[in-house]
Amino acid sequence: PEDPATLGAMTGLAISREAAGRYQEAIALEEKALALKREHTPHDEEEITKSLENLAPCYEKTGRKEDAAELRAEREALKAKK
């Protein structure tokens, strides 16, 4: 699962689940993808940022507003490093 194409596919599937209103499934997929990206491609900030951007709205839609805010803050910190 550490292959970048596989991680990208996981993110794509999570986006599809979110669009279908299947937030818990989307969260599970994107959390796993994010963890794997952090572990196997920690310097690929663009991919990590994508996962943060995809996961935050799912958290918000399921009442996890503080978690969403933390992800957005992390995303902004990564963007500021560029």
mmCIF file of N, CA, C and O in Angstrom:
data_model
loop_
_atom_site.group_PDB
_atom_site.id
_atom_site.type_symbol
_atom_site.label_atom_id
_atom_site.label_comp_id
_atom_site.label_asym_id
_atom_site.label_seq_id
_atom_site.Cartn_x
_atom_site.Cartn_y
_atom_site.Cartn_z
ATOM 1 N N PRO A 1 0.808 -1.229 0.000
ATOM 2 C CA PRO A 1 0.000 0.000 0.000
ATOM 3 C C PRO A 1 0.838 1.274 0.000
ATOM 4 O O PRO A 1 0.303 2.331 -0.122
ATOM 5 N N GLU A 2 2.176 1.156 0.128
ATOM 6 C CA GLU A 2 2.969 2.371 0.156
ATOM 7 C C GLU A 2 3.258 2.935 -1.238
ATOM 8 O O GLU A 2 3.828 4.007 -1.363
ATOM 9 N N ASP A 3 2.851 2.230 -2.281
ATOM 10 C CA ASP A 3 3.030 2.710 -3.641
ATOM 11 C C ASP A 3 2.229 4.004 -3.838
ATOM 12 O O ASP A 3 1.053 4.058 -3.484
ATOM 13 N N PRO A 4 2.843 5.052 -4.382
ATOM 14 C CA PRO A 4 2.127 6.322 -4.559
ATOM 15 C C PRO A 4 0.826 6.190 -5.347
ATOM 16 O O PRO A 4 -0.158 6.872 -5.041
ATOM 17 N N ALA A 5 0.798 5.321 -6.329
ATOM 18 C CA ALA A 5 -0.428 5.131 -7.114
ATOM 19 C C ALA A 5 -1.537 4.537 -6.244
ATOM 20 O O ALA A 5 -2.708 4.917 -6.358
ATOM 21 N N THR A 6 -1.167 3.613 -5.380
ATOM 22 C CA THR A 6 -2.143 3.006 -4.477
ATOM 23 C C THR A 6 -2.673 4.044 -3.491
ATOM 24 O O THR A 6 -3.882 4.116 -3.242
ATOM 25 N N LEU A 7 -1.779 4.860 -2.965
ATOM 26 C CA LEU A 7 -2.202 5.901 -2.021
ATOM 27 C C LEU A 7 -3.107 6.905 -2.713
ATOM 28 O O LEU A 7 -4.104 7.357 -2.135
ATOM 29 N N GLY A 8 -2.785 7.245 -3.951
ATOM 30 C CA GLY A 8 -3.648 8.150 -4.715
ATOM 31 C C GLY A 8 -5.017 7.539 -4.982
ATOM 32 O O GLY A 8 -6.037 8.233 -4.923
ATOM 33 N N ALA A 9 -5.030 6.247 -5.256
ATOM 34 C CA ALA A 9 -6.300 5.559 -5.485
ATOM 35 C C ALA A 9 -7.145 5.533 -4.213
ATOM 36 O O ALA A 9 -8.376 5.685 -4.267
ATOM 37 N N MET A 10 -6.487 5.352 -3.075
ATOM 38 C CA MET A 10 -7.220 5.365 -1.794
ATOM 39 C C MET A 10 -7.868 6.732 -1.580
ATOM 40 O O MET A 10 -9.026 6.820 -1.159
ATOM 41 N N THR A 11 -7.127 7.789 -1.880
ATOM 42 C CA THR A 11 -7.669 9.136 -1.738
ATOM 43 C C THR A 11 -8.834 9.339 -2.699
ATOM 44 O O THR A 11 -9.867 9.893 -2.318
ATOM 45 N N GLY A 12 -8.680 8.876 -3.921
ATOM 46 C CA GLY A 12 -9.773 8.988 -4.896
ATOM 47 C C GLY A 12 -11.025 8.260 -4.447
ATOM 48 O O GLY A 12 -12.144 8.768 -4.596
ATOM 49 N N LEU A 13 -10.841 7.089 -3.901
ATOM 50 C CA LEU A 13 -11.979 6.319 -3.399
ATOM 51 C C LEU A 13 -12.629 7.029 -2.213
ATOM 52 O O LEU A 13 -13.855 7.075 -2.100
ATOM 53 N N ALA A 14 -11.805 7.616 -1.360
ATOM 54 C CA ALA A 14 -12.350 8.365 -0.220
ATOM 55 C C ALA A 14 -13.186 9.545 -0.694
ATOM 56 O O ALA A 14 -14.265 9.814 -0.154
ATOM 57 N N ILE A 15 -12.713 10.230 -1.728
ATOM 58 C CA ILE A 15 -13.468 11.361 -2.283
ATOM 59 C C ILE A 15 -14.812 10.879 -2.817
ATOM 60 O O ILE A 15 -15.846 11.526 -2.611
ATOM 61 N N SER A 16 -14.819 9.733 -3.482
ATOM 62 C CA SER A 16 -16.069 9.168 -4.001
ATOM 63 C C SER A 16 -17.035 8.823 -2.878
ATOM 64 O O SER A 16 -18.238 9.074 -2.983
ATOM 65 N N ARG A 17 -16.497 8.258 -1.814
ATOM 66 C CA ARG A 17 -17.341 7.910 -0.669
ATOM 67 C C ARG A 17 -17.938 9.173 -0.039
ATOM 68 O O ARG A 17 -19.101 9.198 0.336
ATOM 69 N N GLU A 18 -17.122 10.214 0.074
ATOM 70 C CA GLU A 18 -17.629 11.469 0.633
ATOM 71 C C GLU A 18 -18.749 12.036 -0.243
ATOM 72 O O GLU A 18 -19.789 12.459 0.256
ATOM 73 N N ALA A 19 -18.537 12.031 -1.548
ATOM 74 C CA ALA A 19 -19.543 12.551 -2.475
ATOM 75 C C ALA A 19 -20.856 11.783 -2.377
ATOM 76 O O ALA A 19 -21.936 12.351 -2.594
ATOM 77 N N ALA A 20 -20.764 10.509 -2.017
ATOM 78 C CA ALA A 20 -21.961 9.676 -1.870
ATOM 79 C C ALA A 20 -22.570 9.793 -0.476
ATOM 80 O O ALA A 20 -23.554 9.118 -0.168
ATOM 81 N N GLY A 21 -21.978 10.636 0.362
ATOM 82 C CA GLY A 21 -22.498 10.807 1.714
ATOM 83 C C GLY A 21 -22.096 9.698 2.664
ATOM 84 O O GLY A 21 -22.630 9.590 3.756
ATOM 85 N N ARG A 22 -21.135 8.915 2.281
ATOM 86 C CA ARG A 22 -20.659 7.796 3.108
ATOM 87 C C ARG A 22 -19.419 8.253 3.875
ATOM 88 O O ARG A 22 -18.307 7.825 3.622
ATOM 89 N N TYR A 23 -19.655 9.179 4.798
ATOM 90 C CA TYR A 23 -18.561 9.884 5.468
ATOM 91 C C TYR A 23 -17.669 8.983 6.318
ATOM 92 O O TYR A 23 -16.458 9.163 6.321
ATOM 93 N N GLN A 24 -18.248 8.038 7.018
ATOM 94 C CA GLN A 24 -17.419 7.175 7.865
ATOM 95 C C GLN A 24 -16.460 6.335 7.026
ATOM 96 O O GLN A 24 -15.303 6.144 7.406
ATOM 97 N N GLU A 25 -16.939 5.864 5.887
ATOM 98 C CA GLU A 25 -16.068 5.104 4.986
ATOM 99 C C GLU A 25 -14.984 6.009 4.413
ATOM 100 O O GLU A 25 -13.813 5.608 4.306
ATOM 101 N N ALA A 26 -15.364 7.227 4.040
ATOM 102 C CA ALA A 26 -14.396 8.185 3.505
ATOM 103 C C ALA A 26 -13.330 8.508 4.541
ATOM 104 O O ALA A 26 -12.140 8.546 4.225
ATOM 105 N N ILE A 27 -13.758 8.711 5.775
ATOM 106 C CA ILE A 27 -12.817 9.012 6.851
ATOM 107 C C ILE A 27 -11.843 7.860 7.051
ATOM 108 O O ILE A 27 -10.628 8.069 7.133
ATOM 109 N N ALA A 28 -12.353 6.653 7.116
ATOM 110 C CA ALA A 28 -11.486 5.487 7.337
ATOM 111 C C ALA A 28 -10.438 5.364 6.223
ATOM 112 O O ALA A 28 -9.254 5.144 6.498
ATOM 113 N N LEU A 29 -10.862 5.527 4.981
ATOM 114 C CA LEU A 29 -9.929 5.420 3.856
ATOM 115 C C LEU A 29 -8.894 6.542 3.880
ATOM 116 O O LEU A 29 -7.702 6.300 3.702
ATOM 117 N N GLU A 30 -9.357 7.769 4.092
ATOM 118 C CA GLU A 30 -8.427 8.896 4.039
ATOM 119 C C GLU A 30 -7.488 8.923 5.233
ATOM 120 O O GLU A 30 -6.318 9.292 5.104
ATOM 121 N N GLU A 31 -7.973 8.510 6.401
ATOM 122 C CA GLU A 31 -7.076 8.415 7.561
ATOM 123 C C GLU A 31 -5.967 7.394 7.299
ATOM 124 O O GLU A 31 -4.804 7.636 7.627
ATOM 125 N N LYS A 32 -6.323 6.280 6.699
ATOM 126 C CA LYS A 32 -5.331 5.251 6.386
ATOM 127 C C LYS A 32 -4.344 5.766 5.331
ATOM 128 O O LYS A 32 -3.132 5.609 5.473
ATOM 129 N N ALA A 33 -4.872 6.412 4.292
ATOM 130 C CA ALA A 33 -4.012 6.961 3.246
ATOM 131 C C ALA A 33 -3.062 8.008 3.825
ATOM 132 O O ALA A 33 -1.869 8.014 3.518
ATOM 133 N N LEU A 34 -3.574 8.872 4.683
ATOM 134 C CA LEU A 34 -2.752 9.912 5.288
ATOM 135 C C LEU A 34 -1.644 9.299 6.155
ATOM 136 O O LEU A 34 -0.486 9.707 6.075
ATOM 137 N N ALA A 35 -2.002 8.314 6.942
ATOM 138 C CA ALA A 35 -0.995 7.650 7.786
ATOM 139 C C ALA A 35 0.101 7.004 6.935
ATOM 140 O O ALA A 35 1.297 7.111 7.249
ATOM 141 N N LEU A 36 -0.290 6.348 5.861
ATOM 142 C CA LEU A 36 0.687 5.708 4.980
ATOM 143 C C LEU A 36 1.552 6.738 4.260
ATOM 144 O O LEU A 36 2.758 6.547 4.100
ATOM 145 N N LYS A 37 0.945 7.836 3.837
ATOM 146 C CA LYS A 37 1.720 8.896 3.189
ATOM 147 C C LYS A 37 2.745 9.467 4.158
ATOM 148 O O LYS A 37 3.893 9.699 3.785
ATOM 149 N N ARG A 38 2.329 9.697 5.383
ATOM 150 C CA ARG A 38 3.256 10.235 6.382
ATOM 151 C C ARG A 38 4.392 9.265 6.664
ATOM 152 O O ARG A 38 5.524 9.669 6.877
ATOM 153 N N GLU A 39 4.084 7.977 6.648
ATOM 154 C CA GLU A 39 5.089 6.959 6.946
ATOM 155 C C GLU A 39 6.050 6.722 5.772
ATOM 156 O O GLU A 39 7.262 6.632 5.965
ATOM 157 N N HIS A 40 5.490 6.609 4.569
ATOM 158 C CA HIS A 40 6.292 6.177 3.423
ATOM 159 C C HIS A 40 6.759 7.304 2.507
ATOM 160 O O HIS A 40 7.724 7.114 1.765
ATOM 161 N N THR A 41 6.060 8.427 2.518
ATOM 162 C CA THR A 41 6.446 9.553 1.659
ATOM 163 C C THR A 41 6.343 10.863 2.450
ATOM 164 O O THR A 41 5.637 11.782 2.055
ATOM 165 N N PRO A 42 7.059 10.957 3.566
ATOM 166 C CA PRO A 42 6.909 12.133 4.438
ATOM 167 C C PRO A 42 7.323 13.452 3.792
ATOM 168 O O PRO A 42 6.899 14.512 4.241
ATOM 169 N N HIS A 43 8.112 13.390 2.723
ATOM 170 C CA HIS A 43 8.560 14.621 2.074
ATOM 171 C C HIS A 43 7.651 15.037 0.923
ATOM 172 O O HIS A 43 7.881 16.080 0.316
ATOM 173 N N ASP A 44 6.624 14.239 0.652
ATOM 174 C CA ASP A 44 5.676 14.588 -0.411
ATOM 175 C C ASP A 44 4.545 15.414 0.204
ATOM 176 O O ASP A 44 3.436 14.935 0.428
ATOM 177 N N GLU A 45 4.872 16.657 0.487
ATOM 178 C CA GLU A 45 3.926 17.526 1.184
ATOM 179 C C GLU A 45 2.675 17.790 0.364
ATOM 180 O O GLU A 45 1.602 18.001 0.919
ATOM 181 N N GLU A 46 2.787 17.754 -0.959
ATOM 182 C CA GLU A 46 1.621 17.975 -1.810
ATOM 183 C C GLU A 46 0.578 16.875 -1.595
ATOM 184 O O GLU A 46 -0.613 17.154 -1.452
ATOM 185 N N GLU A 47 1.023 15.634 -1.560
ATOM 186 C CA GLU A 47 0.094 14.516 -1.342
ATOM 187 C C GLU A 47 -0.476 14.530 0.078
ATOM 188 O O GLU A 47 -1.651 14.240 0.282
ATOM 189 N N ILE A 48 0.351 14.853 1.035
ATOM 190 C CA ILE A 48 -0.135 14.938 2.416
ATOM 191 C C ILE A 48 -1.174 16.052 2.522
ATOM 192 O O ILE A 48 -2.227 15.878 3.139
ATOM 193 N N THR A 49 -0.905 17.183 1.877
ATOM 194 C CA THR A 49 -1.850 18.296 1.884
ATOM 195 C C THR A 49 -3.174 17.889 1.263
ATOM 196 O O THR A 49 -4.249 18.244 1.774
ATOM 197 N N LYS A 50 -3.143 17.130 0.180
ATOM 198 C CA LYS A 50 -4.383 16.655 -0.453
ATOM 199 C C LYS A 50 -5.216 15.848 0.540
ATOM 200 O O LYS A 50 -6.438 16.020 0.627
ATOM 201 N N SER A 51 -4.569 14.961 1.259
ATOM 202 C CA SER A 51 -5.310 14.155 2.235
ATOM 203 C C SER A 51 -5.890 15.023 3.341
ATOM 204 O O SER A 51 -7.027 14.815 3.763
ATOM 205 N N LEU A 52 -5.111 15.987 3.803
ATOM 206 C CA LEU A 52 -5.616 16.896 4.841
ATOM 207 C C LEU A 52 -6.832 17.659 4.334
ATOM 208 O O LEU A 52 -7.832 17.812 5.052
ATOM 209 N N GLU A 53 -6.759 18.122 3.092
ATOM 210 C CA GLU A 53 -7.857 18.881 2.498
ATOM 211 C C GLU A 53 -9.096 18.023 2.293
ATOM 212 O O GLU A 53 -10.219 18.525 2.371
ATOM 213 N N ASN A 54 -8.917 16.753 2.024
ATOM 214 C CA ASN A 54 -10.049 15.856 1.811
ATOM 215 C C ASN A 54 -10.661 15.385 3.124
ATOM 216 O O ASN A 54 -11.872 15.182 3.218
ATOM 217 N N LEU A 55 -9.833 15.206 4.120
ATOM 218 C CA LEU A 55 -10.300 14.665 5.394
ATOM 219 C C LEU A 55 -11.029 15.705 6.240
ATOM 220 O O LEU A 55 -12.025 15.382 6.896
ATOM 221 N N ALA A 56 -10.566 16.942 6.201
ATOM 222 C CA ALA A 56 -11.163 17.985 7.047
ATOM 223 C C ALA A 56 -12.670 18.146 6.834
ATOM 224 O O ALA A 56 -13.430 18.177 7.812
ATOM 225 N N PRO A 57 -13.173 18.225 5.603
ATOM 226 C CA PRO A 57 -14.622 18.374 5.432
ATOM 227 C C PRO A 57 -15.426 17.165 5.937
ATOM 228 O O PRO A 57 -16.536 17.321 6.443
ATOM 229 N N CYS A 58 -14.842 15.990 5.814
ATOM 230 C CA CYS A 58 -15.522 14.792 6.330
ATOM 231 C C CYS A 58 -15.648 14.874 7.843
ATOM 232 O O CYS A 58 -16.696 14.530 8.402
ATOM 233 N N TYR A 59 -14.580 15.314 8.490
ATOM 234 C CA TYR A 59 -14.644 15.494 9.936
ATOM 235 C C TYR A 59 -15.728 16.505 10.292
ATOM 236 O O TYR A 59 -16.526 16.282 11.194
ATOM 237 N N GLU A 60 -15.753 17.597 9.560
ATOM 238 C CA GLU A 60 -16.737 18.638 9.837
ATOM 239 C C GLU A 60 -18.165 18.113 9.679
ATOM 240 O O GLU A 60 -19.028 18.380 10.500
ATOM 241 N N LYS A 61 -18.396 17.369 8.620
ATOM 242 C CA LYS A 61 -19.739 16.855 8.328
ATOM 243 C C LYS A 61 -20.190 15.808 9.332
ATOM 244 O O LYS A 61 -21.378 15.509 9.411
ATOM 245 N N THR A 62 -19.255 15.267 10.099
ATOM 246 C CA THR A 62 -19.616 14.279 11.117
ATOM 247 C C THR A 62 -19.479 14.848 12.522
ATOM 248 O O THR A 62 -19.408 14.102 13.495
ATOM 249 N N GLY A 63 -19.404 16.184 12.626
ATOM 250 C CA GLY A 63 -19.384 16.833 13.925
ATOM 251 C C GLY A 63 -18.023 16.934 14.587
ATOM 252 O O GLY A 63 -17.932 17.352 15.743
ATOM 253 N N ARG A 64 -16.986 16.594 13.868
ATOM 254 C CA ARG A 64 -15.624 16.634 14.433
ATOM 255 C C ARG A 64 -14.935 17.935 14.035
ATOM 256 O O ARG A 64 -13.909 17.957 13.391
ATOM 257 N N LYS A 65 -15.537 19.041 14.448
ATOM 258 C CA LYS A 65 -15.075 20.365 14.031
ATOM 259 C C LYS A 65 -13.664 20.691 14.533
ATOM 260 O O LYS A 65 -12.875 21.294 13.815
ATOM 261 N N GLU A 66 -13.345 20.284 15.740
ATOM 262 C CA GLU A 66 -11.999 20.551 16.267
ATOM 263 C C GLU A 66 -10.943 19.774 15.484
ATOM 264 O O GLU A 66 -9.864 20.309 15.190
ATOM 265 N N ASP A 67 -11.258 18.523 15.158
ATOM 266 C CA ASP A 67 -10.323 17.729 14.355
ATOM 267 C C ASP A 67 -10.131 18.365 12.978
ATOM 268 O O ASP A 67 -9.009 18.415 12.461
ATOM 269 N N ALA A 68 -11.224 18.838 12.393
ATOM 270 C CA ALA A 68 -11.139 19.496 11.086
ATOM 271 C C ALA A 68 -10.268 20.743 11.170
ATOM 272 O O ALA A 68 -9.435 20.993 10.288
ATOM 273 N N ALA A 69 -10.433 21.523 12.231
ATOM 274 C CA ALA A 69 -9.634 22.737 12.404
ATOM 275 C C ALA A 69 -8.148 22.407 12.544
ATOM 276 O O ALA A 69 -7.294 23.109 11.988
ATOM 277 N N GLU A 70 -7.832 21.334 13.247
ATOM 278 C CA GLU A 70 -6.435 20.917 13.394
ATOM 279 C C GLU A 70 -5.820 20.529 12.045
ATOM 280 O O GLU A 70 -4.678 20.882 11.753
ATOM 281 N N LEU A 71 -6.593 19.821 11.229
ATOM 282 C CA LEU A 71 -6.090 19.430 9.913
ATOM 283 C C LEU A 71 -5.872 20.659 9.030
ATOM 284 O O LEU A 71 -4.874 20.748 8.310
ATOM 285 N N ARG A 72 -6.800 21.599 9.096
ATOM 286 C CA ARG A 72 -6.649 22.819 8.301
ATOM 287 C C ARG A 72 -5.433 23.627 8.749
ATOM 288 O O ARG A 72 -4.723 24.198 7.922
ATOM 289 N N ALA A 73 -5.187 23.663 10.047
ATOM 290 C CA ALA A 73 -4.008 24.370 10.559
ATOM 291 C C ALA A 73 -2.734 23.690 10.069
ATOM 292 O O ALA A 73 -1.770 24.363 9.666
ATOM 293 N N GLU A 74 -2.725 22.371 10.073
ATOM 294 C CA GLU A 74 -1.556 21.634 9.574
ATOM 295 C C GLU A 74 -1.354 21.891 8.088
ATOM 296 O O GLU A 74 -0.229 22.094 7.625
ATOM 297 N N ARG A 75 -2.457 21.896 7.350
ATOM 298 C CA ARG A 75 -2.384 22.172 5.910
ATOM 299 C C ARG A 75 -1.775 23.550 5.662
ATOM 300 O O ARG A 75 -0.906 23.720 4.815
ATOM 301 N N GLU A 76 -2.234 24.555 6.403
ATOM 302 C CA GLU A 76 -1.710 25.901 6.234
ATOM 303 C C GLU A 76 -0.225 25.970 6.582
ATOM 304 O O GLU A 76 0.544 26.668 5.922
ATOM 305 N N ALA A 77 0.187 25.243 7.606
ATOM 306 C CA ALA A 77 1.603 25.212 7.990
ATOM 307 C C ALA A 77 2.448 24.598 6.876
ATOM 308 O O ALA A 77 3.541 25.083 6.578
ATOM 309 N N LEU A 78 1.943 23.541 6.251
ATOM 310 C CA LEU A 78 2.676 22.917 5.143
ATOM 311 C C LEU A 78 2.772 23.862 3.954
ATOM 312 O O LEU A 78 3.813 23.973 3.320
ATOM 313 N N LYS A 79 1.673 24.543 3.658
ATOM 314 C CA LYS A 79 1.677 25.485 2.533
ATOM 315 C C LYS A 79 2.610 26.653 2.788
ATOM 316 O O LYS A 79 3.242 27.166 1.873
ATOM 317 N N ALA A 80 2.706 27.077 4.034
ATOM 318 C CA ALA A 80 3.561 28.215 4.389
ATOM 319 C C ALA A 80 5.043 27.869 4.241
ATOM 320 O O ALA A 80 5.868 28.767 4.043
ATOM 321 N N LYS A 81 5.379 26.594 4.311
ATOM 322 C CA LYS A 81 6.775 26.156 4.188
ATOM 323 C C LYS A 81 7.307 26.307 2.771
ATOM 324 O O LYS A 81 8.505 26.351 2.560
ATOM 325 N N LYS A 82 6.407 26.384 1.808
ATOM 326 C CA LYS A 82 6.836 26.431 0.397
ATOM 327 C C LYS A 82 7.439 27.764 0.044
ATOM 328 O O LYS A 82 7.206 28.785 0.484
#
